[in-house]
Coordinates of C-alpha atoms in Angstrom, one line a residue:
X29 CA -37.4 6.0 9.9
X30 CA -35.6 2.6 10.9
X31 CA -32.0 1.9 11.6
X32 CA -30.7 -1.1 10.3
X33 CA -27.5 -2.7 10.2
X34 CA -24.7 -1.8 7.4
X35 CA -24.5 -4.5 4.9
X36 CA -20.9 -3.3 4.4
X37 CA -19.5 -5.0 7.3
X38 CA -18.7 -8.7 7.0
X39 CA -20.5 -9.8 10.4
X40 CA -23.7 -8.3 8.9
X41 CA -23.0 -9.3 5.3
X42 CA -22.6 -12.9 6.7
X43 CA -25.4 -12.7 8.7
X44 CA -27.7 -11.0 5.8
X45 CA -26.4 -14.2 3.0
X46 CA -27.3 -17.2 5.7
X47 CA -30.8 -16.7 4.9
X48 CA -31.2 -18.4 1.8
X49 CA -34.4 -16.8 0.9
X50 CA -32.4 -13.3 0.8
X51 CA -29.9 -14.7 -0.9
X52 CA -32.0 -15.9 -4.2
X53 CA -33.3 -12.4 -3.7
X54 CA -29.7 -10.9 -4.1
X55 CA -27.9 -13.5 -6.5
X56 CA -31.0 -12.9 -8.8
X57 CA -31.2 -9.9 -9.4
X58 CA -27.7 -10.4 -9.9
X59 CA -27.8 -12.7 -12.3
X60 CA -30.9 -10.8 -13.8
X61 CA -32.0 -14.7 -13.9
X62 CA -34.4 -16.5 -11.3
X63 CA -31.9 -18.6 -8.7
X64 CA -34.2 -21.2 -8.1
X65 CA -32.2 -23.2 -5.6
X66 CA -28.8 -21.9 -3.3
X67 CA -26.5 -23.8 -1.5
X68 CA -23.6 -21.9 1.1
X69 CA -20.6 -23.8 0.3
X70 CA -18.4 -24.8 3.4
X71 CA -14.5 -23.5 2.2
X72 CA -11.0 -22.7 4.2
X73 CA -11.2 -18.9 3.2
X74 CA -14.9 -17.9 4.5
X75 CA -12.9 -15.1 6.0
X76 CA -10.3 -13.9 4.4
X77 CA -7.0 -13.2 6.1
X78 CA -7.1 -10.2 8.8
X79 CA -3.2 -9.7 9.1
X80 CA -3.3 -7.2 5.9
X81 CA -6.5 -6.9 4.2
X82 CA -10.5 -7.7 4.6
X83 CA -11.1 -9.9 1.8
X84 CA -14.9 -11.7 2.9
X85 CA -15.7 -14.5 0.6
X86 CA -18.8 -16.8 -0.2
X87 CA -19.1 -20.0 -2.3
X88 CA -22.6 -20.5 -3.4
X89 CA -23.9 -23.7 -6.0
X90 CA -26.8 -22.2 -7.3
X91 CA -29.7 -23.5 -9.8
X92 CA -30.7 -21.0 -12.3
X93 CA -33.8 -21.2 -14.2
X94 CA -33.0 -20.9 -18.3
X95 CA -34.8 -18.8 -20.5
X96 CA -36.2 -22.5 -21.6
X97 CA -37.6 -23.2 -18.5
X98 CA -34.7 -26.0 -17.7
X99 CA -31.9 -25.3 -14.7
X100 CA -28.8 -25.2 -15.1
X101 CA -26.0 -25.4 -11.9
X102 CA -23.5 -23.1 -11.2
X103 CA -20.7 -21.8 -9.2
X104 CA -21.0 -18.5 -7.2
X105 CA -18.3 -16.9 -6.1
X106 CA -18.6 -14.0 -4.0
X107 CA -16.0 -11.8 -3.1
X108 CA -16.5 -8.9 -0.9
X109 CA -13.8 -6.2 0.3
X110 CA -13.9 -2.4 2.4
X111 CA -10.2 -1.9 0.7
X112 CA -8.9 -1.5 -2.7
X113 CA -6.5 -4.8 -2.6
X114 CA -4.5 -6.5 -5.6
X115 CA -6.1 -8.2 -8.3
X116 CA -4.0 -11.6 -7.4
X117 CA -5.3 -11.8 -4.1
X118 CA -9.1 -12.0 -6.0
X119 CA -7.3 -14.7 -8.5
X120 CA -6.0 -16.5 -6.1
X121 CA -9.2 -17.5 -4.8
X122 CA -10.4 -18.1 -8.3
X123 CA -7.6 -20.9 -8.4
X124 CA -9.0 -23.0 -5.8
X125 CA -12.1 -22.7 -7.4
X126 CA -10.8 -23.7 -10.4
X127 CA -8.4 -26.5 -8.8
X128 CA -11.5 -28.0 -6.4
X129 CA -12.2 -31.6 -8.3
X130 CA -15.7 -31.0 -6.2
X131 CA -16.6 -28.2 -8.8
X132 CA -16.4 -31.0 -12.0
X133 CA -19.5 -32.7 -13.1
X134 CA -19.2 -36.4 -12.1
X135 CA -19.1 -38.7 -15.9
X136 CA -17.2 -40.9 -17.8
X137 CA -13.7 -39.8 -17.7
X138 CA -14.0 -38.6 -21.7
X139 CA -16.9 -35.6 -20.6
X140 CA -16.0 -34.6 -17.0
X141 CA -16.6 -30.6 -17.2
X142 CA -16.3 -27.9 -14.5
X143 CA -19.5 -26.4 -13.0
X144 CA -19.5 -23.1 -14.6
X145 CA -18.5 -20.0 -12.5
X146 CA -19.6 -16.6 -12.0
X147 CA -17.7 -14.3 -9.9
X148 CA -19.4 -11.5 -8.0
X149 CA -17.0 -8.5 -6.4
X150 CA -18.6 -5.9 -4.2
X151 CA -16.3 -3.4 -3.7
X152 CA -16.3 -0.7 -1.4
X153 CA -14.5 1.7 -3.6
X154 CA -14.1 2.5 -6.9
X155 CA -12.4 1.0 -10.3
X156 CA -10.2 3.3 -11.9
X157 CA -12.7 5.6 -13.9
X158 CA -15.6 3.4 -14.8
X159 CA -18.8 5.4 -13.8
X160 CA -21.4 2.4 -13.7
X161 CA -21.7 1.3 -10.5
X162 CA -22.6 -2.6 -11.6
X163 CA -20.1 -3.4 -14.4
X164 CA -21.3 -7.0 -16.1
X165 CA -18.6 -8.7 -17.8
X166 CA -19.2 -11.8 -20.3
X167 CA -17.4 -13.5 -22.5
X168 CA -18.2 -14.4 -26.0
X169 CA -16.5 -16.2 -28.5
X170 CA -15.1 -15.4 -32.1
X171 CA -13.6 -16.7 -35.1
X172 CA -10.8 -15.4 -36.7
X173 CA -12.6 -12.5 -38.6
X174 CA -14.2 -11.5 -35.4
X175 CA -17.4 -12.5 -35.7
X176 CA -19.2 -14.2 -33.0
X177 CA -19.9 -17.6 -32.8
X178 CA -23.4 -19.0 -31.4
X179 CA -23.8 -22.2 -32.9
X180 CA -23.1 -24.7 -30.4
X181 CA -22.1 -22.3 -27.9
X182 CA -23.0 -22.4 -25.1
X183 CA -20.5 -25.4 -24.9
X184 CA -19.7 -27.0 -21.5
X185 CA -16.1 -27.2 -22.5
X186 CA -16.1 -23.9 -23.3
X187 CA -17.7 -22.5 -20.0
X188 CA -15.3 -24.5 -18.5
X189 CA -12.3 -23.1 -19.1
X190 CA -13.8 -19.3 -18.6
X191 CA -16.4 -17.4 -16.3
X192 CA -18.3 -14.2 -16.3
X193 CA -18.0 -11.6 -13.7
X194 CA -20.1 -9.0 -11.6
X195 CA -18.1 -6.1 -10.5
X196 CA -20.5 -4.1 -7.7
X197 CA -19.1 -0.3 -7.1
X198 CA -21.2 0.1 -3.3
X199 CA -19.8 4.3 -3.6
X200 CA -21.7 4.9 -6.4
X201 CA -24.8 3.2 -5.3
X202 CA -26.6 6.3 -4.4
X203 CA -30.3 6.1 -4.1
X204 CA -31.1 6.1 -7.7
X205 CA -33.4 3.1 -8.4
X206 CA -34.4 1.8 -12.1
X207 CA -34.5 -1.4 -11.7
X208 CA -35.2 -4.6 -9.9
X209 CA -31.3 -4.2 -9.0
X210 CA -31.1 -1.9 -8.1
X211 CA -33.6 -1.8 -5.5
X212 CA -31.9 -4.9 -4.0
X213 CA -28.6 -3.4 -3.8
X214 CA -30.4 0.0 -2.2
X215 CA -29.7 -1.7 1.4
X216 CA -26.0 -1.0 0.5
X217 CA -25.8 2.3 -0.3
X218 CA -23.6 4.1 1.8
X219 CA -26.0 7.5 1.2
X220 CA -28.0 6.2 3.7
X221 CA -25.3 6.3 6.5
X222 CA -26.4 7.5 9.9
X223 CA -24.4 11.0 10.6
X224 CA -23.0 10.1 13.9
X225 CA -22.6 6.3 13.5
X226 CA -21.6 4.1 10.3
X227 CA -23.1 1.1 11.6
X228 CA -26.2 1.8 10.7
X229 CA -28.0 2.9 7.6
X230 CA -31.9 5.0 8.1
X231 CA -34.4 4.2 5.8
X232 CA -38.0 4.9 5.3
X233 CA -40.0 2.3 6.9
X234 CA -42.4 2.5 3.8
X235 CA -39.5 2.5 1.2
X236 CA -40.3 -1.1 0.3
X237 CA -44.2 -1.4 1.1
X238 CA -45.2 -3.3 -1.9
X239 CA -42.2 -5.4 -1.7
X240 CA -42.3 -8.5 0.2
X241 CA -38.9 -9.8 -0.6
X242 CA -37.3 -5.8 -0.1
X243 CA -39.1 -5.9 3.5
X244 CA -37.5 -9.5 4.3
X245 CA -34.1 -8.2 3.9
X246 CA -35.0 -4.9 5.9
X247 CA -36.4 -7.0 8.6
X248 CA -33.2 -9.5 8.8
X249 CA -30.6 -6.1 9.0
X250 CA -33.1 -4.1 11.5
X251 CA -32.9 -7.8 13.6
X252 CA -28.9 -7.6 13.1
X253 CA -28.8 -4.1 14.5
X254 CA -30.0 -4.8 17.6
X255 CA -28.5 -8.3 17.8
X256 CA -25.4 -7.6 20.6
X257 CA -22.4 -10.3 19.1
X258 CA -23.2 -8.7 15.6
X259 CA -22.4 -5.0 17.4
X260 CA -19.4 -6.3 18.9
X261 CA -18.0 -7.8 16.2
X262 CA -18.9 -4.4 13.7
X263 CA -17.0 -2.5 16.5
X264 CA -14.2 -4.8 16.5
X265 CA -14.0 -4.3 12.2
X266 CA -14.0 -0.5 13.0
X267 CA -11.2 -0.9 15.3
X268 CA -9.2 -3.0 12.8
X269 CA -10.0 -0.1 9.7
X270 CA -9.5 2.6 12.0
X271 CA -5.7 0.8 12.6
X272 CA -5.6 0.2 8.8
X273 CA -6.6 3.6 7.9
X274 CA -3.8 4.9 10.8
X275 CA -1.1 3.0 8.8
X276 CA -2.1 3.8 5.4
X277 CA -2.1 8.1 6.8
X278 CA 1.1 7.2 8.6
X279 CA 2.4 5.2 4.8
X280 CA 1.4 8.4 3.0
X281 CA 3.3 11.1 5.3
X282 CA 6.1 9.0 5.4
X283 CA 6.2 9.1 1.5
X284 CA 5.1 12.7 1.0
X285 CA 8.1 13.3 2.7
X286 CA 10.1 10.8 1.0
X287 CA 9.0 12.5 -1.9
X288 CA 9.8 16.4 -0.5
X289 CA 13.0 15.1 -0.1
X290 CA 13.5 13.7 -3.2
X291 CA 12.5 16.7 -4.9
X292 CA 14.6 18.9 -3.1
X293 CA 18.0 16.2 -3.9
X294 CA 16.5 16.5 -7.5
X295 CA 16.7 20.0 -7.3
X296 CA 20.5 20.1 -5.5
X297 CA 21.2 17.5 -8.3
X298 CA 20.0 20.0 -11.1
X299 CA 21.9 23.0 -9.5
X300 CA 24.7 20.7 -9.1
X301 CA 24.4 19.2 -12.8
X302 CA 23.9 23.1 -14.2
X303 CA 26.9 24.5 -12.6
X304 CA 29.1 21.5 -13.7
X305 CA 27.8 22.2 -16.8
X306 CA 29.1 25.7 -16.7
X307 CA 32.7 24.8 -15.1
X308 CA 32.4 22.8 -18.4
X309 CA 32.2 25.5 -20.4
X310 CA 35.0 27.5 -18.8
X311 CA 37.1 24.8 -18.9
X312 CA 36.4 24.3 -23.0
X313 CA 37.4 28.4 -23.1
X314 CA 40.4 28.0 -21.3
X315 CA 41.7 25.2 -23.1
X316 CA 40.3 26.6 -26.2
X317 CA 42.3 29.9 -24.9
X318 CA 45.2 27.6 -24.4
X319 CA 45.8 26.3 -27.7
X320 CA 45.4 29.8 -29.3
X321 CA 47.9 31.1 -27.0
X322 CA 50.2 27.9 -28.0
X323 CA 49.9 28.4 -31.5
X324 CA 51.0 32.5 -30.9
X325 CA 53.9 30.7 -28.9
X326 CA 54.6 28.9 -31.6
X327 CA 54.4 31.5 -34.5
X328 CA 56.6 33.8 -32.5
X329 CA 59.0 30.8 -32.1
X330 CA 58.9 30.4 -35.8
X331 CA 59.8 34.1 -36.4
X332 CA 62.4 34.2 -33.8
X333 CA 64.1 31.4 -35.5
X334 CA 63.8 33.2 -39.0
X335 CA 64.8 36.5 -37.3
X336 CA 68.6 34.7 -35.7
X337 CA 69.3 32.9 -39.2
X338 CA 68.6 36.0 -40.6
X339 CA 71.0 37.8 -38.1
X340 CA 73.6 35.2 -38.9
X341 CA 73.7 35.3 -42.7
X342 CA 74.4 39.1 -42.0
X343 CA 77.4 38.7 -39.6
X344 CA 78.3 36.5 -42.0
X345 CA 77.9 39.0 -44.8
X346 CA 80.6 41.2 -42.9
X347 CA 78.1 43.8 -41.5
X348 CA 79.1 45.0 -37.9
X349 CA 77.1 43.6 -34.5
X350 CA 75.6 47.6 -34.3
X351 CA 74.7 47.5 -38.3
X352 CA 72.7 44.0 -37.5
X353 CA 71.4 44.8 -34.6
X354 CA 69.5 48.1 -35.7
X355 CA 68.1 46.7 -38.5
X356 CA 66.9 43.1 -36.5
X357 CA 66.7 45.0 -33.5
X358 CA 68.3 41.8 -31.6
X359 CA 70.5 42.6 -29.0
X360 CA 73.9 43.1 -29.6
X361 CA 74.6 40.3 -27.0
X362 CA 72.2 37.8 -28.9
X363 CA 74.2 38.5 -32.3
X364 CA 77.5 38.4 -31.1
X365 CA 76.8 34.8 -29.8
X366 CA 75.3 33.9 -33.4

């Protein structure tokens, strides 16, 4: 067995892409096209900023050989991250790309094109629930009834204005190999991890015996493992994730508790809401209880009223205060003020 470096880590992965011969290796199989010639471009964002996130980017201009035998030149964008991140921070790159006037083909000002683009993402974890760990996305193009256009196309205009992307899941790279791609991205999978340190991944000094190209890029991250500045420098990215991964466990009790109490206000809230809702209720019965009693109020009101006028037309019918009162069963007081 040999221990060789972790691709994983941007020191090494920087390290691994200078050597341009492992880098036609890489971006071909890729590109599942033969990279004839690679050139590293020099940008502001080699590194991408450490204050919240790694984001590790290369800018390659590559010649690819066509399936006529001609080459054509295009753009290579690599973008490499340990973190899930948001998608703008991956588009904003793509804008200086698209905004660089070095990536236009120099013409006459009527046919000045972009260099077509392909963007490359290695990811160190996953997308949502997509299940393939090398995800190719192309575009195509349609008319209005959907089907496909080819003639004229590929179009310069056209390539242009859009690019095709590589989406690389390293987590579910795990040791199965079926192609030619697979064996090149083999030297990331994390399955291969030493038990006691992460640095370094074991492999079987005869895994890639019949493969001179496989035993290059072996040789250049066995080199980087024992090369001291590269050690330091994938000690000092541990140190940084380890402070990451602190915040992001610190982030996620502070909100598990945000969210315990939250659950518990909800649940004060409900108790609260339901025994509002029942005061509710007794208050409807009560004034509901109310009017009823009102309305009795009033009947007996209107019965008292019938009861004195009926008291009065019999005083006035000459019957005596005792005579009326037995037979209303007023009081003689009430009927003698009548």
């Amino acid at each position: 067995m040999i221990s060789i470096a972790n691709p994983i880590y941007d020191s090494v992965f920087k390290y691994l892409m200078e050597d341009e011969r492992i880098t036609k290796t890489i971006l071909s199989a890729l590109l599942k096209k033969d990279v004839v010639e690679v050139e590293m471009r020099k940008h502001e964002y080699s590194n991408g900023s450490r204050d919240k996130i790694s984001m590790f980017r290369l800018d390659f201009a590559a010649k690819v050989r066509q399936e006529d035998g001609s080459l054509k030149l295009i753009l290579i964008e690599l973008q490499k991250t340990w973190l899930e991140t948001e998608t703008l921070r991956f588009r904003q790159y793509l804008g200086t790309q698209y905004s660089n006037p070095a990536n236009i083909i120099k013409g006459d000002n009527m046919n000045r094109y972009a260099i077509p683009m392909v963007t490359v993402y290695m990811l160190g974890h996953r997308v949502g629930d997509i299940e393939e760990p090398v995800l190719y996305v192309n575009h195509k193009s349609y008319n209005y009834d959907g089907v496909e256009v080819t003639k004229g196309i590929p179009d310069p205009f056209v390539d242009s204005l859009v690019h095709d992307s590589i989406i690389v899941q390293i987590p579910l790279l795990r040791g199965t190999i079926n192609n030619r791609l697979d064996k090149v991205l083999s030297v990331f999978d994390q399955s291969h991890k030493d038990k006691y340190n992460q640095q370094v991944l074991n492999f079987d000094d005869n895994a890639f015996e019949d493969d001179v190209e496989m035993r290059h890029i072996l040789h250049r991250l066995l080199a980087a493992a024992s090369d001291a500045k590269l050690r330091q420098d994938m000690n000092v990215e541990d140190e940084y994730f380890s402070a990451i991964e602190d915040r992001d466990t610190a982030i996620m009790l502070r909100d598990k508790k945000i969210a315990e109490r939250d659950a518990k206000l909800a649940e004060q809230d409900s108790k609260l809401a339901e025994q509002d809702s029942k005061l509710a209720e007794q208050d409807s019965k009560l004034a509901e209880q109310g009017t009823q009693l009102a309305e009795k109020e009033a009947q007996l009101a209107e019965k008292d009223k019938a009861l004195l006028s009926s008291a009065k037309a019999l005083k006035q019918a000459g019957l005596s205060v005792k005579q009326i009162a037995a037979m209303t069963k007023l009081s003689e007081d009430t009927i003698s003020l009548l």
